[in-house]
PDB file of C-alpha atoms in Angstrom:
ATOM      1  CA  THR D   3    -179.751 -18.903 -80.288  1.00  0.00           C
ATOM      2  CA  LEU D   4    -178.055 -16.498 -82.661  1.00  0.00           C
ATOM      3  CA  GLU D   5    -174.618 -17.862 -83.929  1.00  0.00           C
ATOM      4  CA  HIS D   6    -172.962 -15.438 -81.849  1.00  0.00           C
ATOM      5  CA  ASP D   7    -173.734 -12.633 -79.083  1.00  0.00           C
ATOM      6  CA  SER D   8    -174.593  -9.780 -80.473  1.00  0.00           C
ATOM      7  CA  ASP D   9    -176.169  -6.343 -80.451  1.00  0.00           C
ATOM      8  CA  GLU D  10    -176.073  -5.485 -84.230  1.00  0.00           C
ATOM      9  CA  LYS D  11    -179.914  -4.880 -84.952  1.00  0.00           C
ATOM     10  CA  ASP D  12    -179.984  -5.696 -88.480  1.00  0.00           C
ATOM     11  CA  TYR D  13    -178.241  -9.154 -87.644  1.00  0.00           C
ATOM     12  CA  ILE D  14    -180.688  -9.650 -85.155  1.00  0.00           C
ATOM     13  CA  ARG D  15    -183.992  -8.410 -86.703  1.00  0.00           C
ATOM     14  CA  ASN D  16    -183.071 -10.714 -90.148  1.00  0.00           C
ATOM     15  CA  PHE D  17    -182.446 -13.724 -87.736  1.00  0.00           C
ATOM     16  CA  TYR D  18    -185.858 -13.164 -85.857  1.00  0.00           C
ATOM     17  CA  LEU D  19    -187.493 -12.291 -89.296  1.00  0.00           C
ATOM     18  CA  LYS D  20    -186.419 -15.731 -90.645  1.00  0.00           C
ATOM     19  CA  LEU D  21    -187.595 -17.509 -87.263  1.00  0.00           C
ATOM     20  CA  VAL D  22    -190.599 -15.739 -87.240  1.00  0.00           C
ATOM     21  CA  ASN D  23    -191.336 -17.109 -91.083  1.00  0.00           C
ATOM     22  CA  ASN D  24    -190.421 -20.352 -89.822  1.00  0.00           C
ATOM     23  CA  VAL D  25    -193.111 -20.706 -87.049  1.00  0.00           C
ATOM     24  CA  ILE D  26    -195.510 -18.919 -89.133  1.00  0.00           C
ATOM     25  CA  SER D  27    -195.011 -21.460 -91.756  1.00  0.00           C
ATOM     26  CA  ASP D  28    -195.289 -24.567 -89.659  1.00  0.00           C
ATOM     27  CA  PHE D  29    -198.347 -22.702 -87.977  1.00  0.00           C
ATOM     28  CA  LEU D  30    -200.172 -22.474 -91.139  1.00  0.00           C
ATOM     29  CA  LYS D  31    -199.766 -26.574 -91.591  1.00  0.00           C
ATOM     30  CA  GLU D  32    -202.544 -27.130 -88.903  1.00  0.00           C
ATOM     31  CA  ASP D  33    -206.012 -26.264 -88.643  1.00  0.00           C
ATOM     32  CA  LEU D  34    -205.234 -23.611 -85.970  1.00  0.00           C
ATOM     33  CA  LEU D  35    -205.745 -19.665 -85.434  1.00  0.00           C
ATOM     34  CA  THR D  36    -203.664 -17.829 -83.084  1.00  0.00           C
ATOM     35  CA  LYS D  37    -204.927 -14.802 -80.885  1.00  0.00           C
ATOM     36  CA  THR D  38    -201.221 -13.932 -79.037  1.00  0.00           C
ATOM     37  CA  ILE D  39    -197.338 -13.728 -80.262  1.00  0.00           C
ATOM     38  CA  GLN D  40    -194.842 -13.374 -78.209  1.00  0.00           C
ATOM     39  CA  ILE D  41    -191.150 -12.445 -78.398  1.00  0.00           C
ATOM     40  CA  THR D  42    -188.381 -13.181 -76.126  1.00  0.00           C
ATOM     41  CA  TYR D  43    -184.920 -12.095 -75.452  1.00  0.00           C
ATOM     42  CA  LYS D  44    -182.087 -13.781 -73.759  1.00  0.00           C
ATOM     43  CA  SER D  45    -178.958 -11.611 -72.612  1.00  0.00           C
ATOM     44  CA  ALA D  46    -175.646 -12.581 -73.513  1.00  0.00           C
ATOM     45  CA  GLU D  47    -174.372 -11.401 -70.264  1.00  0.00           C
ATOM     46  CA  HIS D  48    -174.119 -14.016 -67.404  1.00  0.00           C
ATOM     47  CA  GLU D  49    -175.230 -13.206 -63.830  1.00  0.00           C
ATOM     48  CA  ASP D  50    -174.865 -15.231 -60.961  1.00  0.00           C
ATOM     49  CA  PHE D  51    -178.343 -17.065 -62.099  1.00  0.00           C
ATOM     50  CA  GLY D  52    -177.389 -17.774 -65.450  1.00  0.00           C
ATOM     51  CA  PHE D  53    -178.865 -15.296 -68.258  1.00  0.00           C
ATOM     52  CA  ARG D  54    -181.633 -12.825 -67.701  1.00  0.00           C
ATOM     53  CA  SER D  55    -184.622 -13.385 -70.480  1.00  0.00           C
ATOM     54  CA  LYS D  56    -187.267 -11.007 -71.246  1.00  0.00           C
ATOM     55  CA  THR D  57    -190.637 -11.807 -72.924  1.00  0.00           C
ATOM     56  CA  ILE D  58    -193.287  -9.619 -74.248  1.00  0.00           C
ATOM     57  CA  SER D  59    -196.328 -10.504 -75.723  1.00  0.00           C
ATOM     58  CA  LYS D  60    -199.228  -8.586 -78.050  1.00  0.00           C
ATOM     59  CA  SER D  61    -202.745 -10.079 -78.399  1.00  0.00           C
ATOM     60  CA  PHE D  62    -204.833  -9.473 -81.510  1.00  0.00           C
ATOM     61  CA  ASP D  63    -208.778  -9.014 -80.802  1.00  0.00           C
ATOM     62  CA  THR D  64    -209.837 -11.715 -82.723  1.00  0.00           C
ATOM     63  CA  TYR D  65    -208.139 -15.032 -83.541  1.00  0.00           C
ATOM     64  CA  THR D  66    -205.936 -15.392 -86.547  1.00  0.00           C
ATOM     65  CA  LYS D  67    -204.096 -16.991 -89.083  1.00  0.00           C
ATOM     66  CA  ASP D  68    -203.233 -14.058 -91.481  1.00  0.00           C
ATOM     67  CA  ARG D  69    -199.499 -14.721 -92.250  1.00  0.00           C
ATOM     68  CA  ASN D  70    -199.143 -10.820 -93.411  1.00  0.00           C
ATOM     69  CA  LEU D  71    -200.705  -9.493 -90.195  1.00  0.00           C
ATOM     70  CA  ILE D  72    -198.802 -12.128 -87.706  1.00  0.00           C
ATOM     71  CA  GLU D  73    -195.554 -11.033 -89.286  1.00  0.00           C
ATOM     72  CA  LYS D  74    -196.304  -7.161 -89.329  1.00  0.00           C
ATOM     73  CA  GLU D  75    -196.987  -7.626 -85.988  1.00  0.00           C
ATOM     74  CA  ALA D  76    -194.168  -9.527 -84.948  1.00  0.00           C
ATOM     75  CA  LEU D  77    -191.580  -6.959 -86.941  1.00  0.00           C
ATOM     76  CA  LYS D  78    -193.434  -4.086 -85.033  1.00  0.00           C
ATOM     77  CA  LEU D  79    -193.100  -6.152 -81.567  1.00  0.00           C
ATOM     78  CA  PHE D  80    -189.220  -6.395 -82.209  1.00  0.00           C
ATOM     79  CA  ASP D  81    -188.647  -2.893 -83.454  1.00  0.00           C
ATOM     80  CA  LYS D  82    -190.663  -1.383 -80.122  1.00  0.00           C
ATOM     81  CA  THR D  83    -188.915  -3.700 -78.033  1.00  0.00           C
ATOM     82  CA  TYR D  84    -185.340  -4.159 -79.048  1.00  0.00           C
ATOM     83  CA  ASN D  85    -183.226  -2.097 -77.424  1.00  0.00           C
ATOM     84  CA  GLY D  86    -179.866  -2.184 -78.333  1.00  0.00           C
ATOM     85  CA  GLN D  87    -178.475  -4.757 -75.952  1.00  0.00           C
ATOM     86  CA  LYS D  88    -176.346  -7.680 -76.350  1.00  0.00           C
ATOM     87  CA  ILE D  89    -178.110 -10.764 -76.713  1.00  0.00           C
ATOM     88  CA  ARG D  90    -177.710 -14.542 -77.204  1.00  0.00           C
ATOM     89  CA  LEU D  91    -181.053 -15.671 -78.070  1.00  0.00           C
ATOM     90  CA  ILE D  92    -184.429 -14.310 -79.553  1.00  0.00           C
ATOM     91  CA  GLY D  93    -187.123 -16.310 -79.795  1.00  0.00           C
ATOM     92  CA  PHE D  94    -191.326 -16.137 -81.560  1.00  0.00           C
ATOM     93  CA  THR D  95    -193.889 -18.045 -80.182  1.00  0.00           C
ATOM     94  CA  LEU D  96    -197.589 -18.168 -81.186  1.00  0.00           C
ATOM     95  CA  LYS D  97    -199.814 -18.463 -78.147  1.00  0.00           C
ATOM     96  CA  ASN D  98    -203.827 -18.928 -77.225  1.00  0.00           C
ATOM     97  CA  LEU D  99    -203.975 -21.397 -80.051  1.00  0.00           C
ATOM     98  CA  VAL D 100    -207.484 -22.614 -80.711  1.00  0.00           C
ATOM     99  CA  ASP D 101    -208.747 -24.957 -83.640  1.00  0.00           C
ATOM    100  CA  LYS D 102    -210.389 -23.107 -86.235  1.00  0.00           C
ATOM    101  CA  HIS D 103    -213.534 -24.849 -85.894  1.00  0.00           C
ATOM    102  CA  ASP D 104    -214.176 -24.007 -82.329  1.00  0.00           C
ATOM    103  CA  VAL D 105    -214.242 -20.415 -82.867  1.00  0.00           C
ATOM    104  CA  THR D 106    -217.228 -18.368 -83.464  1.00  0.00           C
ATOM    105  CA  VAL D 107    -216.703 -16.080 -85.922  1.00  0.00           C
ATOM    106  CA  GLN D 108    -218.380 -12.668 -86.441  1.00  0.00           C
ATOM    107  CA  MET D 109    -218.574 -12.162 -90.732  1.00  0.00           C
ATOM    108  CA  THR D 110    -218.243  -8.450 -91.850  1.00  0.00           C
ATOM    109  CA  PHE D 111    -218.937  -7.856 -95.423  1.00  0.00           C
ATOM    110  CA  GLU D 112    -215.598  -8.089 -96.612  1.00  0.00           C
ATOM    111  CA  ASP D 113    -215.609 -11.915 -95.610  1.00  0.00           C
ATOM    112  CA  TYR D 114    -219.117 -13.447 -95.951  1.00  0.00           C
ATOM    113  CA  SER D 115    -218.477 -14.961 -99.260  1.00  0.00           C
ATOM    114  CA  VAL D 116    -215.743 -17.253 -97.616  1.00  0.00           C
ATOM    115  CA  HIS D 117    -217.597 -18.322 -95.040  1.00  0.00           C
ATOM    116  CA  GLU D 118    -220.727 -18.380 -96.767  1.00  0.00           C
ATOM    117  CA  GLN D 119    -218.803 -21.193 -99.067  1.00  0.00           C
ATOM    118  CA  GLU D 120    -217.390 -23.337 -95.973  1.00  0.00           C
ATOM    119  CA  ASN D 121    -220.899 -23.391 -94.822  1.00  0.00           C
ATOM    120  CA  LYS D 122    -221.821 -24.526 -98.177  1.00  0.00           C
ATOM    121  CA  THR D 123    -219.316 -27.196 -98.075  1.00  0.00           C
ATOM    122  CA  GLN D 124    -220.308 -28.543 -94.293  1.00  0.00           C
ATOM    123  CA  LEU D 125    -224.167 -28.412 -95.814  1.00  0.00           C
ATOM    124  CA  LEU D 126    -223.023 -30.696 -98.924  1.00  0.00           C
ATOM    125  CA  ILE D 127    -221.047 -32.887 -96.451  1.00  0.00           C
ATOM    126  CA  ASN D 128    -224.476 -33.544 -94.438  1.00  0.00           C
ATOM    127  CA  GLN D 129    -226.391 -34.276 -97.496  1.00  0.00           C
ATOM    128  CA  LEU D 130    -224.015 -36.387 -98.674  1.00  0.00           C
ATOM    129  CA  ASN D 131    -223.964 -38.649 -95.194  1.00  0.00           C
ATOM    130  CA  ARG D 132    -227.226 -38.447 -94.794  1.00  0.00           C
ATOM    131  CA  GLU D 133    -228.075 -40.188 -98.509  1.00  0.00           C
ATOM    132  CA  TYR D 134    -225.806 -42.765 -97.855  1.00  0.00           C
ATOM    133  CA  ASN D 135    -226.445 -43.236 -94.134  1.00  0.00           C
ATOM    134  CA  LYS D 136    -223.204 -43.238 -93.138  1.00  0.00           C
ATOM    135  CA  ASP D 137    -220.081 -40.765 -91.976  1.00  0.00           C
ATOM    136  CA  LEU D 138    -218.273 -41.403 -95.552  1.00  0.00           C
ATOM    137  CA  PHE D 139    -217.762 -38.061 -96.566  1.00  0.00           C
ATOM    138  CA  MET D 140    -215.339 -35.069 -94.303  1.00  0.00           C
ATOM    139  CA  ARG D 141    -213.392 -32.289 -94.857  1.00  0.00           C
ATOM    140  CA  LEU D 142    -209.278 -33.338 -94.961  1.00  0.00           C
ATOM    141  CA  SER D 143    -208.790 -31.021 -92.218  1.00  0.00           C
ATOM    142  CA  ASP D 144    -211.245 -33.161 -90.141  1.00  0.00           C
ATOM    143  CA  LEU D 145    -209.982 -36.254 -91.401  1.00  0.00           C
ATOM    144  CA  LYS D 146    -206.457 -34.901 -89.956  1.00  0.00           C
ATOM    145  CA  LYS D 147    -207.672 -33.893 -86.665  1.00  0.00           C
ATOM    146  CA  LYS D 148    -209.232 -37.692 -86.681  1.00  0.00           C
ATOM    147  CA  LYS D 149    -205.956 -39.477 -87.813  1.00  0.00           C
ATOM    148  CA  ASN D 150    -203.901 -37.461 -85.011  1.00  0.00           C
ATOM    149  CA  GLU D 151    -206.455 -38.673 -82.306  1.00  0.00           C
ATOM    150  CA  ASN D 152    -205.893 -42.029 -83.124  1.00  0.00           C
TER     151      ASN D 152
END
């Protein structure tokens, strides 16, 4: 919710940008990927049934956790959809979230080395666990997920 109802685009855009960055920062702490961003406006004008809301979303072609891409597209979505009306609230949401380990990724020449390194890490963990005949080793992200399940 804005500090005051406003139709000042720069004020609303700056407020929105801070909100977007907070959402992205929280999101990046998790081992998740997103495919959809969503912006919500709540009008400052009160009607018989309350305040009028408008929600617009945009989906990416692939799942991502790329901060720059999400921020850039969130600002494009704002610039494309804000029409100068006086609003009370603006919201930003990431939707269609999945665990990064549950997504099949189509590798490209550009990101091959990153995926290759992740795979080498998992192979090493598997090898160590076989040698000790116990599940002693795991990725920190898997430990966090296991801890949250308990």
